[in-house]
């Protein structure tokens, strides 16, 4: 079965600083990888997705992620944090064989300090 | 632009009671899913459906049942509610699987407390 590991359940950054949220996956076949964001009391929204095209994926709100097969990683970054980025972020993976089923990480809560 | 609609948003159940969580999508998605979200645990798949009349178990199906009589609706039934079912439940849908996987569209969730 697939699994996703998100290092750091809580990350704090200062406003304007770099955001780096880590995600590592386990997959024996090329996976589909996704980042979702969840604001308080809301459902999850898709930030970006990797589906075997370009390894650097750009998403909404200035976020991007890079697929690194050698490191089995898909870390999420944003050059300059904004107060509105404070939320819970989830990495998810599916693969060619089970593309209709996602496996989610346990989430990383991002706090932005003014 | 309704997307995925879940009702109710909040519910308190007593132990042993039953209820149905409703989920409707208006995007003509074939794939639909039910997840539960517990603090620090991420999302766990309860049941999913790849089309009307077809359902299958996910990672944590015990204590739940589903049906899929139409493309639009995917209700989740809780029989004999237990405190362990206290959670936030999310319904989601997607256009396709495999190479056509565009990710999920989520509903806004149902917060269920069993006392």
CSV table of C-alpha atoms in Angstrom, one decimal:
chain,number,residue,atom,x,y,z
A,1,UNK,CA,0.0,0.0,0.0
A,2,UNK,CA,1.0,3.6,-0.5
A,3,UNK,CA,2.1,5.8,2.3
A,4,UNK,CA,2.9,9.5,2.7
A,5,UNK,CA,5.0,11.0,5.4
A,6,UNK,CA,4.8,14.7,6.3
A,7,UNK,CA,7.7,15.8,8.5
A,8,UNK,CA,6.7,18.3,11.1
A,9,UNK,CA,3.1,18.5,12.2
A,10,UNK,CA,3.6,22.2,13.0
A,11,UNK,CA,5.7,24.7,11.1
A,12,UNK,CA,6.0,28.4,12.0
A,13,UNK,CA,7.5,31.0,9.8
A,14,UNK,CA,7.7,34.8,9.8
A,15,UNK,CA,5.7,36.8,7.4
A,16,UNK,CA,7.8,37.2,4.2
A,17,UNK,CA,10.0,34.2,5.0
A,18,UNK,CA,10.3,31.1,2.9
A,19,UNK,CA,7.7,28.4,3.5
A,20,UNK,CA,9.0,24.8,3.2
A,21,UNK,CA,6.6,21.9,4.0
A,22,UNK,CA,8.0,18.4,3.5
A,23,UNK,CA,6.4,15.3,2.0
A,24,UNK,CA,7.9,11.9,1.3
A,25,UNK,CA,6.1,9.1,-0.4
A,26,UNK,CA,6.6,5.4,-0.8
A,27,UNK,CA,5.7,4.0,-4.1
A,28,UNK,CA,7.2,1.4,-6.4
A,29,UNK,CA,5.6,2.9,-9.5
A,30,UNK,CA,5.4,6.5,-10.7
A,31,UNK,CA,2.9,8.2,-8.5
A,32,UNK,CA,0.4,11.0,-8.8
A,33,UNK,CA,1.2,13.6,-6.0
A,34,UNK,CA,-1.0,16.3,-4.7
A,35,UNK,CA,-0.9,19.1,-2.1
A,36,UNK,CA,-4.2,20.2,-0.5
A,37,UNK,CA,-4.8,23.1,1.8
A,38,UNK,CA,-7.5,23.2,4.5
A,39,UNK,CA,-8.6,26.5,6.1
A,40,UNK,CA,-10.4,26.3,9.5
A,41,UNK,CA,-13.8,24.7,9.4
A,42,UNK,CA,-13.6,24.2,5.6
A,43,UNK,CA,-13.0,21.3,3.3
A,44,UNK,CA,-9.8,20.6,1.5
A,45,UNK,CA,-8.8,22.6,-1.6
A,46,UNK,CA,-6.4,21.5,-4.3
A,47,UNK,CA,-3.2,23.5,-4.3
A,48,UNK,CA,-1.3,21.7,-7.0
A,49,UNK,CA,-0.7,18.3,-8.5
A,50,UNK,CA,2.1,16.3,-10.2
A,51,UNK,CA,1.0,13.8,-12.8
A,52,UNK,CA,4.3,12.9,-14.6
A,53,UNK,CA,4.6,16.0,-16.7
A,54,UNK,CA,7.1,18.7,-15.5
A,55,UNK,CA,8.8,17.9,-12.2
A,56,UNK,CA,8.4,21.5,-10.9
A,57,UNK,CA,4.8,22.1,-10.5
A,58,UNK,CA,3.2,25.6,-9.9
A,59,UNK,CA,0.0,25.9,-8.0
A,60,UNK,CA,-2.3,28.5,-6.7
A,61,UNK,CA,-1.4,31.3,-4.3
A,62,UNK,CA,2.3,31.3,-5.2
A,63,UNK,CA,3.0,27.8,-4.0
A,64,UNK,CA,5.1,25.3,-6.0
A,65,UNK,CA,6.4,21.8,-5.4
A,66,UNK,CA,9.2,19.8,-7.0
A,67,UNK,CA,9.0,16.0,-7.6
A,68,UNK,CA,12.3,14.3,-6.9
A,69,UNK,CA,12.2,10.7,-7.7
A,70,UNK,CA,15.6,9.9,-6.3
A,71,UNK,CA,14.6,11.3,-2.9
A,72,UNK,CA,10.9,10.1,-3.2
A,73,UNK,CA,10.0,13.7,-2.2
A,74,UNK,CA,7.4,16.3,-3.2
A,75,UNK,CA,8.1,19.2,-0.9
A,76,UNK,CA,5.9,22.3,-1.0
A,77,UNK,CA,7.5,25.8,-1.1
A,78,UNK,CA,6.5,29.4,-1.3
A,79,UNK,CA,9.2,32.2,-1.4
A,80,UNK,CA,7.4,34.7,0.8
A,81,UNK,CA,4.8,33.7,3.4
A,82,UNK,CA,1.7,35.7,3.8
A,83,UNK,CA,-0.6,35.8,6.8
A,84,UNK,CA,-3.4,34.3,4.7
A,85,UNK,CA,-1.2,31.2,4.2
A,86,UNK,CA,-1.9,30.0,7.8
A,87,UNK,CA,-3.7,26.7,7.4
A,88,UNK,CA,-3.4,22.9,7.4
A,89,UNK,CA,-1.6,21.4,4.5
A,90,UNK,CA,-1.9,17.8,3.3
A,91,UNK,CA,0.2,15.8,0.9
A,92,UNK,CA,-1.5,13.0,-0.9
A,93,UNK,CA,-0.4,10.2,-3.3
A,94,UNK,CA,-2.1,7.8,-5.7
A,95,UNK,CA,-0.5,5.6,-8.3
A,96,UNK,CA,-1.2,4.2,-11.7
A,97,UNK,CA,-2.8,1.1,-10.3
A,98,UNK,CA,-5.1,2.8,-7.7
A,99,UNK,CA,-5.5,6.2,-9.2
A,100,UNK,CA,-9.0,6.4,-7.9
A,101,UNK,CA,-7.8,6.1,-4.3
A,102,UNK,CA,-5.7,8.7,-2.4
A,103,UNK,CA,-3.5,8.2,0.6
A,104,UNK,CA,-3.1,11.3,2.7
A,105,UNK,CA,-0.4,12.4,5.0
A,106,UNK,CA,-1.2,13.4,8.6
A,107,UNK,CA,-1.0,17.1,7.7
A,108,UNK,CA,1.2,20.1,8.6
A,109,UNK,CA,-0.2,23.1,10.4
A,110,UNK,CA,1.4,26.3,9.2
A,111,UNK,CA,1.5,29.3,11.4
A,112,UNK,CA,2.6,32.7,10.0
A,113,UNK,CA,4.1,35.1,12.5
A,114,UNK,CA,3.6,38.8,11.8
B,1,UNK,CA,-21.2,26.5,-8.6
B,2,UNK,CA,-22.4,24.1,-5.9
B,3,UNK,CA,-19.7,21.4,-6.4
B,4,UNK,CA,-20.0,18.9,-3.5
B,5,UNK,CA,-22.7,19.6,-1.0
B,6,UNK,CA,-22.8,17.8,2.4
B,7,UNK,CA,-25.5,17.9,5.0
B,8,UNK,CA,-25.8,18.4,7.9
B,9,UNK,CA,-22.8,20.5,8.9
B,10,UNK,CA,-23.0,19.5,12.5
B,11,UNK,CA,-24.7,16.7,14.4
B,12,UNK,CA,-24.7,15.3,17.9
B,13,UNK,CA,-25.8,11.6,18.2
B,14,UNK,CA,-26.3,9.5,21.2
B,15,UNK,CA,-24.6,6.1,21.4
B,16,UNK,CA,-26.6,3.5,19.5
B,17,UNK,CA,-28.5,6.0,17.3
B,18,UNK,CA,-28.3,5.9,13.5
B,19,UNK,CA,-28.0,8.6,11.0
B,20,UNK,CA,-27.3,9.3,7.3
B,21,UNK,CA,-24.8,11.8,6.1
B,22,UNK,CA,-25.9,13.2,2.8
B,23,UNK,CA,-23.5,14.0,-0.1
B,24,UNK,CA,-24.5,15.4,-3.5
B,25,UNK,CA,-22.3,16.6,-6.4
B,26,UNK,CA,-23.4,18.4,-9.6
B,27,UNK,CA,-20.3,17.9,-11.7
B,28,UNK,CA,-21.2,14.6,-13.2
B,29,UNK,CA,-18.2,12.9,-11.5
B,30,UNK,CA,-18.2,9.2,-11.6
B,31,UNK,CA,-15.9,8.7,-8.6
B,32,UNK,CA,-17.1,9.6,-5.1
B,33,UNK,CA,-15.5,9.0,-1.7
B,34,UNK,CA,-16.1,9.3,2.0
B,35,UNK,CA,-13.3,10.2,4.4
B,36,UNK,CA,-13.1,10.8,8.1
B,37,UNK,CA,-10.6,13.2,9.6
B,38,UNK,CA,-9.3,12.8,13.1
B,39,UNK,CA,-6.9,15.1,14.8
B,40,UNK,CA,-3.3,14.3,13.9
B,41,UNK,CA,-4.4,11.3,11.8
B,42,UNK,CA,-4.9,12.8,8.4
B,43,UNK,CA,-7.8,11.5,6.3
B,44,UNK,CA,-8.8,7.9,6.2
B,45,UNK,CA,-10.9,6.5,3.4
B,46,UNK,CA,-14.2,4.8,4.5
B,47,UNK,CA,-15.9,3.9,1.3
B,48,UNK,CA,-15.7,4.9,-2.3
B,49,UNK,CA,-17.7,4.4,-5.5
B,50,UNK,CA,-16.6,4.3,-9.1
B,51,UNK,CA,-20.1,4.8,-10.5
B,52,UNK,CA,-23.8,4.3,-9.9
B,53,UNK,CA,-24.4,0.9,-8.4
B,54,UNK,CA,-20.8,0.2,-7.5
B,55,UNK,CA,-19.2,0.7,-4.1
B,56,UNK,CA,-16.2,-0.6,-2.3
B,57,UNK,CA,-14.6,-0.5,1.1
B,58,UNK,CA,-11.7,1.7,1.9
B,59,UNK,CA,-9.3,1.6,4.8
B,60,UNK,CA,-11.8,2.0,7.7
B,61,UNK,CA,-15.3,0.8,6.7
B,62,UNK,CA,-16.5,-0.9,9.9
B,63,UNK,CA,-19.6,0.7,11.3
B,64,UNK,CA,-20.6,2.4,8.1
B,65,UNK,CA,-22.6,1.6,5.0
B,66,UNK,CA,-23.0,3.4,1.7
B,67,UNK,CA,-25.2,3.2,-1.4
B,68,UNK,CA,-24.9,4.8,-4.9
B,69,UNK,CA,-28.2,4.7,-6.7
B,70,UNK,CA,-27.5,7.8,-8.8
B,71,UNK,CA,-24.3,9.5,-10.1
B,72,UNK,CA,-25.1,12.6,-8.0
B,73,UNK,CA,-25.7,11.1,-4.6
B,74,UNK,CA,-23.5,9.1,-2.2
B,75,UNK,CA,-25.0,8.9,1.3
B,76,UNK,CA,-23.1,7.4,4.2
B,77,UNK,CA,-25.0,5.5,6.8
B,78,UNK,CA,-24.0,5.1,10.4
B,79,UNK,CA,-25.7,2.3,12.3
B,80,UNK,CA,-25.4,2.0,16.1
B,81,UNK,CA,-23.3,5.1,16.6
B,82,UNK,CA,-20.2,4.7,18.9
B,83,UNK,CA,-18.0,7.3,20.5
B,84,UNK,CA,-15.1,6.1,18.2
B,85,UNK,CA,-17.1,7.6,15.3
B,86,UNK,CA,-16.8,11.1,16.6
B,87,UNK,CA,-15.0,12.8,13.7
B,88,UNK,CA,-15.2,15.2,10.8
B,89,UNK,CA,-16.5,13.5,7.7
B,90,UNK,CA,-15.7,14.7,4.2
B,91,UNK,CA,-17.3,13.6,1.0
B,92,UNK,CA,-15.3,14.1,-2.2
B,93,UNK,CA,-15.7,13.4,-5.9
B,94,UNK,CA,-13.3,13.2,-8.9
B,95,UNK,CA,-13.6,13.2,-12.6
B,96,UNK,CA,-11.5,10.1,-13.3
B,97,UNK,CA,-8.8,7.8,-12.2
B,98,UNK,CA,-5.3,6.9,-13.4
B,99,UNK,CA,-4.1,9.2,-16.2
B,100,UNK,CA,-7.2,11.4,-16.0
B,101,UNK,CA,-6.9,12.0,-12.3
B,102,UNK,CA,-7.4,15.7,-11.7
B,103,UNK,CA,-7.6,15.5,-7.9
B,104,UNK,CA,-10.6,15.6,-5.7
B,105,UNK,CA,-13.3,18.2,-5.1
B,106,UNK,CA,-14.2,18.1,-1.4
B,107,UNK,CA,-17.4,19.1,0.4
B,108,UNK,CA,-17.2,21.4,3.5
B,109,UNK,CA,-17.5,18.5,5.9
B,110,UNK,CA,-19.9,17.2,8.6
B,111,UNK,CA,-18.7,17.5,12.2
B,112,UNK,CA,-20.2,14.5,14.2
B,113,UNK,CA,-20.1,14.0,17.9
B,114,UNK,CA,-21.3,10.8,19.5
B,115,UNK,CA,-22.1,11.0,23.2
